[in-house]
CSV table of N, CA and C in Angstrom, one decimal:
chain,number,residue,atom,x,y,z
R,1,MET,N,111.4,79.3,90.6
R,1,MET,CA,112.4,79.9,91.5
R,1,MET,C,111.9,81.3,91.8
R,2,SER,N,112.1,81.7,93.1
R,2,SER,CA,111.8,83.0,93.5
R,2,SER,C,113.0,84.0,93.3
R,3,LYS,N,112.7,85.1,92.6
R,3,LYS,CA,113.8,86.1,92.3
R,3,LYS,C,114.3,86.7,93.5
R,4,ILE,N,113.3,87.1,94.4
R,4,ILE,CA,113.7,87.8,95.7
R,4,ILE,C,114.2,86.8,96.7
R,5,GLY,N,113.7,85.6,96.8
R,5,GLY,CA,114.1,84.6,97.8
R,5,GLY,C,115.5,84.1,97.6
R,6,LYS,N,116.1,84.1,96.4
R,6,LYS,CA,117.4,83.7,96.1
R,6,LYS,C,118.5,84.6,96.7
R,7,ILE,N,118.2,85.9,96.8
R,7,ILE,CA,119.1,86.9,97.3
R,7,ILE,C,119.5,86.7,98.7
R,8,ASN,N,120.8,86.7,99.1
R,8,ASN,CA,121.2,86.6,100.5
R,8,ASN,C,121.0,87.9,101.1
R,9,ILE,N,120.8,87.9,102.5
R,9,ILE,CA,120.6,89.1,103.3
R,9,ILE,C,121.9,89.4,104.0
R,10,ALA,N,122.4,90.6,103.8
R,10,ALA,CA,123.6,91.0,104.5
R,10,ALA,C,123.2,91.5,105.9
R,11,ILE,N,124.0,91.0,106.9
R,11,ILE,CA,123.8,91.4,108.3
R,11,ILE,C,124.7,92.5,108.7
R,12,PRO,N,124.3,93.7,109.1
R,12,PRO,CA,125.2,94.8,109.6
R,12,PRO,C,126.0,94.4,110.8
R,13,GLU,N,127.1,95.1,111.1
R,13,GLU,CA,128.0,94.7,112.2
R,13,GLU,C,127.3,94.7,113.6
R,14,LYS,N,126.4,95.6,113.8
R,14,LYS,CA,125.8,95.8,115.2
R,14,LYS,C,124.6,94.9,115.4
R,15,VAL,N,124.2,94.1,114.4
R,15,VAL,CA,123.0,93.3,114.5
R,15,VAL,C,123.4,91.8,114.8
R,16,LYS,N,122.7,91.2,115.7
R,16,LYS,CA,122.9,89.8,116.0
R,16,LYS,C,121.7,89.0,115.6
R,17,VAL,N,121.9,87.9,114.8
R,17,VAL,CA,120.8,87.0,114.4
R,17,VAL,C,121.0,85.6,114.9
R,18,ILE,N,120.0,85.1,115.7
R,18,ILE,CA,120.2,83.8,116.4
R,18,ILE,C,118.9,83.0,116.1
R,19,ILE,N,119.1,81.7,115.7
R,19,ILE,CA,118.0,80.8,115.5
R,19,ILE,C,117.9,79.9,116.8
R,20,SER,N,116.7,79.9,117.4
R,20,SER,CA,116.4,79.0,118.5
R,20,SER,C,115.1,78.3,118.2
R,21,GLY,N,115.2,77.0,117.8
R,21,GLY,CA,114.0,76.3,117.4
R,21,GLY,C,113.4,76.8,116.1
R,22,ASN,N,112.1,77.2,116.1
R,22,ASN,CA,111.5,77.8,114.9
R,22,ASN,C,111.5,79.3,114.9
R,23,VAL,N,112.1,79.9,116.0
R,23,VAL,CA,112.1,81.3,116.1
R,23,VAL,C,113.4,81.9,115.7
R,24,LEU,N,113.4,83.0,114.9
R,24,LEU,CA,114.6,83.7,114.5
R,24,LEU,C,114.6,85.0,115.3
R,25,ASN,N,115.6,85.2,116.2
R,25,ASN,CA,115.7,86.4,117.0
R,25,ASN,C,116.7,87.3,116.4
R,26,ILE,N,116.3,88.6,116.2
R,26,ILE,CA,117.1,89.6,115.6
R,26,ILE,C,117.2,90.7,116.7
R,27,GLU,N,118.5,91.0,117.0
R,27,GLU,CA,118.7,92.1,118.0
R,27,GLU,C,119.7,93.1,117.4
R,28,GLY,N,119.3,94.4,117.5
R,28,GLY,CA,120.1,95.5,117.0
R,28,GLY,C,120.1,96.6,117.9
R,29,PRO,N,120.7,97.7,117.5
R,29,PRO,CA,120.8,98.9,118.4
R,29,PRO,C,119.5,99.6,118.7
R,30,LEU,N,118.5,99.4,117.8
R,30,LEU,CA,117.2,100.1,118.0
R,30,LEU,C,116.2,99.2,118.7
R,31,GLY,N,116.4,97.9,118.7
R,31,GLY,CA,115.4,97.0,119.4
R,31,GLY,C,115.6,95.5,118.9
R,32,LYS,N,114.6,94.7,119.5
R,32,LYS,CA,114.6,93.3,119.2
R,32,LYS,C,113.4,92.9,118.4
R,33,LYS,N,113.5,91.9,117.6
R,33,LYS,CA,112.4,91.4,116.8
R,33,LYS,C,112.5,89.9,116.7
R,34,SER,N,111.3,89.2,116.9
R,34,SER,CA,111.3,87.7,116.8
R,34,SER,C,110.4,87.3,115.6
R,35,LEU,N,110.8,86.4,114.8
R,35,LEU,CA,110.1,85.9,113.7
R,35,LEU,C,109.9,84.4,113.8
R,36,ASN,N,108.7,83.9,113.5
R,36,ASN,CA,108.5,82.5,113.4
R,36,ASN,C,108.6,82.0,112.0
R,37,ILE,N,109.6,81.1,111.8
R,37,ILE,CA,109.8,80.6,110.4
R,37,ILE,C,109.6,79.1,110.5
R,38,ASP,N,108.9,78.5,109.5
R,38,ASP,CA,108.6,77.1,109.4
R,38,ASP,C,109.8,76.4,108.8
R,39,LEU,N,110.6,75.8,109.8
R,39,LEU,CA,111.8,75.1,109.4
R,39,LEU,C,111.6,73.7,108.8
R,40,ASN,N,110.3,73.2,108.8
R,40,ASN,CA,110.0,72.0,108.0
R,40,ASN,C,110.0,72.3,106.5
R,41,MET,N,109.7,73.6,106.2
R,41,MET,CA,109.6,74.0,104.8
R,41,MET,C,110.9,74.6,104.3
R,42,PHE,N,111.6,75.4,105.1
R,42,PHE,CA,112.7,76.2,104.7
R,42,PHE,C,114.0,75.8,105.5
R,43,ASP,N,115.2,76.0,104.8
R,43,ASP,CA,116.5,75.9,105.5
R,43,ASP,C,117.0,77.3,105.7
R,44,LEU,N,117.4,77.6,106.9
R,44,LEU,CA,117.9,79.0,107.2
R,44,LEU,C,119.3,78.8,107.6
R,45,ASN,N,120.2,79.5,106.8
R,45,ASN,CA,121.7,79.4,107.1
R,45,ASN,C,122.2,80.8,107.4
R,46,ILE,N,123.0,80.8,108.5
R,46,ILE,CA,123.7,82.0,108.9
R,46,ILE,C,125.2,81.8,108.7
R,47,LYS,N,125.8,82.6,107.8
R,47,LYS,CA,127.2,82.4,107.4
R,47,LYS,C,128.1,83.4,108.2
R,48,ASP,N,128.8,82.9,109.2
R,48,ASP,CA,129.8,83.7,109.9
R,48,ASP,C,129.2,85.0,110.5
R,49,GLY,N,127.9,85.0,110.8
R,49,GLY,CA,127.2,86.2,111.3
R,49,GLY,C,127.2,87.4,110.3
R,50,LYS,N,127.5,87.1,109.1
R,50,LYS,CA,127.6,88.2,108.1
R,50,LYS,C,126.4,88.2,107.1
R,51,GLU,N,125.9,86.9,106.8
R,51,GLU,CA,124.8,86.8,105.8
R,51,GLU,C,123.8,85.7,106.3
R,52,VAL,N,122.6,85.9,105.8
R,52,VAL,CA,121.5,85.0,106.1
R,52,VAL,C,121.0,84.6,104.7
R,53,SER,N,120.8,83.2,104.5
R,53,SER,CA,120.2,82.8,103.3
R,53,SER,C,119.0,81.9,103.7
R,54,ILE,N,117.9,81.9,102.9
R,54,ILE,CA,116.8,81.1,103.1
R,54,ILE,C,116.5,80.3,101.8
R,55,LYS,N,116.4,79.0,102.0
R,55,LYS,CA,116.1,78.1,100.8
R,55,LYS,C,115.1,77.1,101.1
R,56,PRO,N,114.2,76.8,100.2
R,56,PRO,CA,113.2,75.7,100.5
R,56,PRO,C,113.8,74.3,100.5
R,57,LYS,N,113.2,73.4,101.3
R,57,LYS,CA,113.8,72.1,101.3
R,57,LYS,C,113.3,71.3,100.0
R,58,LYS,N,112.1,71.5,99.6
R,58,LYS,CA,111.7,71.0,98.3
R,58,LYS,C,110.8,72.0,97.6
R,59,ILE,N,111.0,72.2,96.3
R,59,ILE,CA,110.3,73.2,95.6
R,59,ILE,C,109.0,72.7,95.0
R,60,ASN,N,107.9,73.3,95.5
R,60,ASN,CA,106.5,73.1,95.0
R,60,ASN,C,105.8,74.4,95.0
R,61,GLN,N,104.5,74.4,94.6
R,61,GLN,CA,103.8,75.7,94.5
R,61,GLN,C,103.7,76.5,95.8
R,62,GLU,N,103.5,75.8,96.9
R,62,GLU,CA,103.4,76.5,98.2
R,62,GLU,C,104.7,77.1,98.6
R,63,THR,N,105.8,76.4,98.5
R,63,THR,CA,107.1,77.0,98.9
R,63,THR,C,107.5,78.1,98.0
R,64,LYS,N,107.2,78.0,96.7
R,64,LYS,CA,107.5,79.1,95.8
R,64,LYS,C,106.8,80.4,96.2
R,65,ARG,N,105.5,80.2,96.7
R,65,ARG,CA,104.8,81.4,97.1
R,65,ARG,C,105.3,82.0,98.4
R,66,LEU,N,105.8,81.2,99.3
R,66,LEU,CA,106.2,81.7,100.6
R,66,LEU,C,107.7,82.1,100.7
R,67,TRP,N,108.5,81.6,99.7
R,67,TRP,CA,109.9,81.8,99.8
R,67,TRP,C,110.3,83.3,99.8
R,68,GLY,N,109.8,84.1,98.8
R,68,GLY,CA,110.2,85.5,98.7
R,68,GLY,C,109.6,86.3,99.9
R,69,MET,N,108.4,85.9,100.3
R,69,MET,CA,107.7,86.6,101.5
R,69,MET,C,108.5,86.4,102.7
R,70,ASN,N,109.0,85.2,103.0
R,70,ASN,CA,109.8,85.0,104.2
R,70,ASN,C,111.1,85.7,104.2
R,71,ARG,N,111.7,85.7,103.0
R,71,ARG,CA,113.0,86.4,102.9
R,71,ARG,C,112.8,87.9,103.1
R,72,SER,N,111.7,88.5,102.6
R,72,SER,CA,111.4,89.9,102.8
R,72,SER,C,111.1,90.2,104.3
R,73,LEU,N,110.4,89.3,105.0
R,73,LEU,CA,110.1,89.5,106.4
R,73,LEU,C,111.4,89.5,107.2
R,74,VAL,N,112.4,88.6,106.9
R,74,VAL,CA,113.6,88.6,107.6
R,74,VAL,C,114.4,89.9,107.3
R,75,ASN,N,114.5,90.3,106.1
R,75,ASN,CA,115.2,91.5,105.6
R,75,ASN,C,114.6,92.7,106.3
R,76,ASN,N,113.3,92.8,106.4
R,76,ASN,CA,112.7,94.0,107.0
R,76,ASN,C,113.0,94.0,108.5
R,77,ALA,N,113.0,92.9,109.1
R,77,ALA,CA,113.3,92.8,110.6
R,77,ALA,C,114.7,93.3,110.8
R,78,ILE,N,115.7,92.8,110.0
R,78,ILE,CA,117.1,93.2,110.1
R,78,ILE,C,117.3,94.7,109.9
R,79,ILE,N,116.7,95.3,108.9
R,79,ILE,CA,116.8,96.7,108.6
R,79,ILE,C,116.1,97.5,109.7
R,80,GLY,N,115.0,97.0,110.2
R,80,GLY,CA,114.2,97.7,111.3
R,80,GLY,C,115.0,97.8,112.6
R,81,SER,N,115.7,96.7,112.9
R,81,SER,CA,116.5,96.7,114.2
R,81,SER,C,117.8,97.5,114.0
R,82,TYR,N,118.2,97.7,112.8
R,82,TYR,CA,119.5,98.5,112.6
R,82,TYR,C,119.2,100.0,112.3
R,83,LYS,N,118.4,100.3,111.4
R,83,LYS,CA,118.1,101.7,111.0
R,83,LYS,C,116.7,102.2,111.5
R,84,GLY,N,115.7,101.3,111.5
R,84,GLY,CA,114.4,101.7,111.8
R,84,GLY,C,113.6,102.1,110.6
R,85,TYR,N,112.3,102.3,110.7
R,85,TYR,CA,111.5,102.8,109.7
R,85,TYR,C,110.8,104.1,110.1
R,86,GLU,N,110.6,105.0,109.2
R,86,GLU,CA,109.9,106.2,109.5
R,86,GLU,C,109.1,106.7,108.3
R,87,LYS,N,108.0,107.3,108.6
R,87,LYS,CA,107.1,107.9,107.6
R,87,LYS,C,106.7,109.3,108.1
R,88,ILE,N,106.5,110.2,107.2
R,88,ILE,CA,106.1,111.6,107.5
R,88,ILE,C,104.7,111.9,107.0
R,89,LEU,N,103.8,112.4,107.8
R,89,LEU,CA,102.5,112.8,107.4
R,89,LEU,C,102.4,114.3,107.4
R,90,GLU,N,101.6,114.8,106.5
R,90,GLU,CA,101.3,116.3,106.4
R,90,GLU,C,99.8,116.5,106.6
R,91,LEU,N,99.5,117.5,107.4
R,91,LEU,CA,98.1,117.9,107.5
R,91,LEU,C,97.9,119.1,106.6
R,92,VAL,N,96.9,119.0,105.7
R,92,VAL,CA,96.7,120.1,104.7
R,92,VAL,C,95.3,120.6,105.0
R,93,GLY,N,95.1,121.8,105.3
R,93,GLY,CA,93.8,122.4,105.5
R,93,GLY,C,93.8,123.5,106.6
R,94,VAL,N,92.9,124.4,106.5
R,94,VAL,CA,92.9,125.6,107.4
R,94,VAL,C,92.4,125.1,108.8
R,95,GLY,N,93.2,125.3,109.8
R,95,GLY,CA,92.9,124.9,111.2
R,95,GLY,C,93.2,123.5,111.5
R,96,TYR,N,93.9,122.8,110.6
R,96,TYR,CA,94.3,121.4,110.8
R,96,TYR,C,95.6,121.4,111.6
R,97,ARG,N,95.6,120.8,112.8
R,97,ARG,CA,96.7,120.8,113.7
R,97,ARG,C,96.9,119.5,114.4
R,98,ALA,N,98.2,119.2,114.8
R,98,ALA,CA,98.5,118.1,115.6
R,98,ALA,C,99.3,118.5,116.8
R,99,ALA,N,99.1,117.8,117.9
R,99,ALA,CA,99.9,118.1,119.2
R,99,ALA,C,100.0,116.8,119.9
R,100,LEU,N,101.2,116.6,120.6
R,100,LEU,CA,101.4,115.5,121.5
R,100,LEU,C,101.1,115.8,122.9
R,101,LYS,N,100.3,114.9,123.5
R,101,LYS,CA,100.0,115.1,125.0
R,101,LYS,C,100.3,113.7,125.6
R,102,GLY,N,101.6,113.6,126.0
R,102,GLY,CA,102.0,112.3,126.6
R,102,GLY,C,102.0,111.2,125.6
R,103,LYS,N,101.2,110.1,125.8
R,103,LYS,CA,101.1,109.0,124.9
R,103,LYS,C,99.9,109.1,124.0
R,104,ILE,N,99.4,110.3,123.9
R,104,ILE,CA,98.2,110.5,123.0
R,104,ILE,C,98.5,111.6,122.0
R,105,LEU,N,98.2,111.4,120.7
R,105,LEU,CA,98.3,112.3,119.7
R,105,LEU,C,97.0,113.0,119.5
R,106,ASN,N,96.9,114.3,119.7
R,106,ASN,CA,95.7,115.1,119.6
R,106,ASN,C,95.6,115.8,118.2
R,107,LEU,N,94.6,115.5,117.5
R,107,LEU,CA,94.4,116.0,116.1
R,107,LEU,C,93.2,116.9,116.0
R,108,GLN,N,93.3,118.0,115.4
R,108,GLN,CA,92.2,118.9,115.1
R,108,GLN,C,92.1,118.9,113.6
R,109,LEU,N,91.0,118.3,113.1
R,109,LEU,CA,90.9,118.0,111.7
R,109,LEU,C,89.6,118.6,111.1
R,110,GLY,N,89.2,119.7,111.6
R,110,GLY,CA,88.0,120.4,111.0
R,110,GLY,C,86.7,119.8,111.5
R,111,PHE,N,86.7,118.9,112.4
R,111,PHE,CA,85.4,118.3,113.0
R,111,PHE,C,85.0,119.2,114.2
R,112,SER,N,83.8,119.0,114.7
R,112,SER,CA,83.4,119.8,115.9
R,112,SER,C,84.1,119.4,117.1
R,113,HIS,N,84.9,118.3,117.1
R,113,HIS,CA,85.6,117.8,118.3
R,113,HIS,C,87.0,117.4,117.9
R,114,ASP,N,87.9,117.4,118.9
R,114,ASP,CA,89.3,116.9,118.7
R,114,ASP,C,89.3,115.4,118.6
R,115,ILE,N,90.3,114.8,117.9
R,115,ILE,CA,90.4,113.4,117.8
R,115,ILE,C,91.7,113.0,118.6
R,116,ASN,N,91.6,112.1,119.6
R,116,ASN,CA,92.7,111.7,120.4
R,116,ASN,C,93.1,110.3,119.9
R,117,PHE,N,94.3,110.1,119.4
R,117,PHE,CA,94.8,108.9,118.9
R,117,PHE,C,95.8,108.3,119.9
R,118,ASP,N,95.6,107.1,120.4
R,118,ASP,CA,96.5,106.4,121.3
R,118,ASP,C,97.7,105.9,120.6
R,119,ILE,N,98.9,106.2,121.0
R,119,ILE,CA,100.1,105.8,120.4
R,119,ILE,C,100.4,104.3,120.9
R,120,PRO,N,100.5,103.4,119.9
R,120,PRO,CA,100.8,102.0,120.4
R,120,PRO,C,102.2,101.8,120.9
R,121,GLU,N,102.4,100.7,121.6
R,121,GLU,CA,103.7,100.3,122.1
R,121,GLU,C,104.7,100.1,121.0
R,122,GLY,N,105.9,100.6,121.0
R,122,GLY,CA,106.9,100.4,120.0
R,122,GLY,C,106.9,101.4,118.9
R,123,ILE,N,106.1,102.4,119.0
R,123,ILE,CA,106.0,103.5,117.9
R,123,ILE,C,106.3,104.8,118.6
R,124,LYS,N,107.2,105.6,117.9
R,124,LYS,CA,107.5,106.9,118.4
R,124,LYS,C,106.9,107.9,117.4
R,125,ILE,N,106.2,108.9,117.9
R,125,ILE,CA,105.6,109.9,117.1
R,125,ILE,C,106.1,111.3,117.6
R,126,ALA,N,106.6,112.1,116.6
R,126,ALA,CA,107.1,113.4,116.9
R,126,ALA,C,106.3,114.4,116.0
R,127,VAL,N,105.9,115.5,116.6
R,127,VAL,CA,105.2,116.6,115.9
R,127,VAL,C,106.2,117.7,115.7
R,128,GLU,N,106.7,117.8,114.5
R,128,GLU,CA,107.8,118.8,114.2
R,128,GLU,C,107.2,120.2,114.1
R,129,LYS,N,106.3,120.4,113.2
R,129,LYS,CA,105.5,121.6,113.1
R,129,LYS,C,104.1,121.2,113.5
R,130,GLN,N,103.1,122.1,113.5
R,130,GLN,CA,101.8,121.7,113.9
R,130,GLN,C,101.1,120.9,112.8
R,131,THR,N,101.7,121.0,111.6
R,131,THR,CA,101.1,120.3,110.4
R,131,THR,C,102.0,119.1,109.9
R,132,THR,N,103.0,118.8,110.6
R,132,THR,CA,103.9,117.7,110.2
R,132,THR,C,104.1,116.7,111.3
R,133,ILE,N,103.8,115.4,111.0
R,133,ILE,CA,103.9,114.3,112.0
R,133,ILE,C,104.9,113.3,111.5
R,134,LYS,N,105.9,113.0,112.4
R,134,LYS,CA,106.9,112.0,112.0
R,134,LYS,C,106.7,110.7,112.8
R,135,ILE,N,106.4,109.6,112.2
R,135,ILE,CA,106.1,108.3,112.8
R,135,ILE,C,107.3,107.4,112.6
R,136,SER,N,107.9,106.8,113.6
R,136,SER,CA,109.0,105.9,113.5
R,136,SER,C,108.9,104.7,114.4
R,137,GLY,N,109.6,103.6,114.0
R,137,GLY,CA,109.5,102.4,114.8
R,137,GLY,C,110.4,101.4,114.2
R,138,VAL,N,110.5,100.2,114.9
R,138,VAL,CA,111.4,99.1,114.5
R,138,VAL,C,110.6,98.2,113.5
R,139,ASP,N,109.3,98.0,113.7
R,139,ASP,CA,108.5,97.1,112.8
R,139,ASP,C,107.9,97.8,111.7
R,140,LYS,N,108.3,97.4,110.4
R,140,LYS,CA,107.8,98.1,109.2
R,140,LYS,C,106.3,98.0,109.1
R,141,GLN,N,105.7,96.8,109.4
R,141,GLN,CA,104.3,96.6,109.3
R,141,GLN,C,103.5,97.4,110.3
R,142,GLN,N,104.0,97.6,111.5
R,142,GLN,CA,103.4,98.3,112.6
R,142,GLN,C,103.4,99.8,112.2
R,143,VAL,N,104.5,100.3,111.7
R,143,VAL,CA,104.6,101.7,111.3
R,143,VAL,C,103.6,102.0,110.2
R,144,GLY,N,103.5,101.1,109.2
R,144,GLY,CA,102.5,101.3,108.1
R,144,GLY,C,101.1,101.3,108.6
R,145,MET,N,100.8,100.4,109.6
R,145,MET,CA,99.4,100.3,110.1
R,145,MET,C,99.0,101.6,110.8
R,146,VAL,N,99.9,102.1,111.6
R,146,VAL,CA,99.7,103.4,112.4
R,146,VAL,C,99.5,104.5,111.4
R,147,VAL,N,100.3,104.6,110.4
R,147,VAL,CA,100.2,105.6,109.3
R,147,VAL,C,98.8,105.5,108.6
R,148,SER,N,98.4,104.3,108.3
R,148,SER,CA,97.1,104.2,107.6
R,148,SER,C,95.9,104.5,108.5
R,149,LYS,N,96.0,104.2,109.8
R,149,LYS,CA,94.9,104.5,110.7
R,149,LYS,C,94.8,106.0,110.9
R,150,ILE,N,95.9,106.7,111.0
R,150,ILE,CA,95.9,108.2,111.1
R,150,ILE,C,95.4,108.8,109.8
R,151,LYS,N,95.8,108.3,108.7
R,151,LYS,CA,95.4,108.8,107.4
R,151,LYS,C,93.9,108.6,107.2
R,152,SER,N,93.3,107.5,107.7
R,152,SER,CA,91.9,107.2,107.5
R,152,SER,C,91.0,108.1,108.3
R,153,LEU,N,91.6,108.9,109.3
R,153,LEU,CA,90.8,109.8,110.1
R,153,LEU,C,90.3,111.0,109.2
R,154,ARG,N,91.1,111.4,108.2
R,154,ARG,CA,90.7,112.5,107.3
R,154,ARG,C,91.4,112.3,106.0
R,155,PRO,N,91.0,111.4,105.1
R,155,PRO,CA,91.7,111.1,103.8
R,155,PRO,C,91.6,112.4,103.0
R,156,PRO,N,92.7,112.6,102.1
R,156,PRO,CA,92.7,113.8,101.3
R,156,PRO,C,91.5,113.8,100.3
R,157,GLU,N,90.9,114.9,100.1
R,157,GLU,CA,89.8,115.0,99.2
R,157,GLU,C,90.3,115.6,97.9
R,158,PRO,N,89.6,115.3,96.7
R,158,PRO,CA,90.2,115.6,95.4
R,158,PRO,C,90.0,117.1,94.9
R,159,TYR,N,89.1,117.8,95.6
R,159,TYR,CA,88.8,119.2,95.1
R,159,TYR,C,89.8,120.2,95.6
R,160,LYS,N,90.0,120.3,96.9
R,160,LYS,CA,90.9,121.3,97.5
R,160,LYS,C,92.2,120.6,98.0
R,161,GLY,N,92.2,119.3,98.1
R,161,GLY,CA,93.4,118.5,98.6
R,161,GLY,C,93.5,118.6,100.1
R,162,LYS,N,92.4,118.9,100.9
R,162,LYS,CA,92.5,119.0,102.3
R,162,LYS,C,92.4,117.5,102.9
R,163,GLY,N,93.2,117.3,104.0
R,163,GLY,CA,93.2,116.0,104.6
R,163,GLY,C,94.6,115.7,105.1
R,164,ILE,N,94.8,114.4,105.5
R,164,ILE,CA,96.1,113.9,106.0
R,164,ILE,C,96.7,113.1,104.8
R,165,LYS,N,97.9,113.5,104.4
R,165,LYS,CA,98.6,112.7,103.4
R,165,LYS,C,100.0,112.5,103.7
R,166,GLU,N,100.6,111.5,103.1
R,166,GLU,CA,102.0,111.2,103.3
R,166,GLU,C,102.8,112.3,102.6
R,167,LYS,N,104.1,112.5,103.0
R,167,LYS,CA,104.9,113.5,102.4
R,167,LYS,C,105.2,112.9,101.0
R,168,ASP,N,105.2,113.8,100.0
R,168,ASP,CA,105.4,113.5,98.6
R,168,ASP,C,104.3,112.6,98.0
R,169,GLN,N,103.2,112.5,98.6
R,169,GLN,CA,102.1,111.7,98.0
R,169,GLN,C,101.3,112.6,97.0
R,170,TYR,N,101.1,112.2,95.8
R,170,TYR,CA,100.4,113.0,94.8
R,170,TYR,C,98.9,112.7,94.9
R,171,ILE,N,98.1,113.8,95.0
R,171,ILE,CA,96.7,113.6,95.1
R,171,ILE,C,96.1,114.1,93.7
R,172,ILE,N,95.3,113.2,93.1
R,172,ILE,CA,94.7,113.5,91.8
R,172,ILE,C,93.6,114.5,92.1
R,173,ARG,N,93.7,115.7,91.5
R,173,ARG,CA,92.8,116.8,91.7
R,173,ARG,C,91.7,116.8,90.7
R,174,LYS,N,90.5,117.2,91.1
R,174,LYS,CA,89.4,117.3,90.2
R,174,LYS,C,89.0,118.8,90.0
R,175,GLU,N,88.4,119.1,88.9
R,175,GLU,CA,88.0,120.5,88.6
R,175,GLU,C,86.6,120.6,89.2
R,176,GLY,N,86.4,121.8,89.7
R,176,GLY,CA,85.1,122.1,90.4
R,176,GLY,C,83.9,122.2,89.4
R,177,LYS,N,82.8,122.7,89.9
R,177,LYS,CA,81.6,122.9,89.0
R,177,LYS,C,81.8,124.0,88.1
R,178,LYS,N,81.3,123.9,86.9
R,178,LYS,CA,81.4,125.0,85.9
R,178,LYS,C,80.0,125.6,85.7
R,179,LYS,N,79.9,126.9,85.4
R,179,LYS,CA,78.7,127.6,85.2
R,179,LYS,C,78.2,127.3,83.8
């Protein structure tokens, strides 16, 4: 039995969940999301538009593995269409700056050239200070992917801590050379 899969998902008032065929459509104030769910393997029940439950038709190794994951995907889509997801990145280092130019994020990260990062569809990026970037969107997976791509441009190094890191991320520091 899946510990996560057994839990019912509460639907907020402003969110509509509709099943059409194998596709689960979720519509909320921030946007729409569609999920493909294998209805040959799982039963999906919507109770009075207030709760969604997902249960396997027969329990075997494969359905045990996928039960909790499918429940989490549905839950993340409902939360994303209602509240959205956001992550905050910090640029640490002398001369490290970020600026928005239309649909392009311009980053100065200590290289001899600027880095232009194209903002994908469905993602909103706001530069609050020159060293703070707020990334938000409806899809949790897409927000995480954009954050990891931006972080990979200049990962934090362990000696001075310079680089791009998430807010409240702890960087393990190393001691420098000794005489």
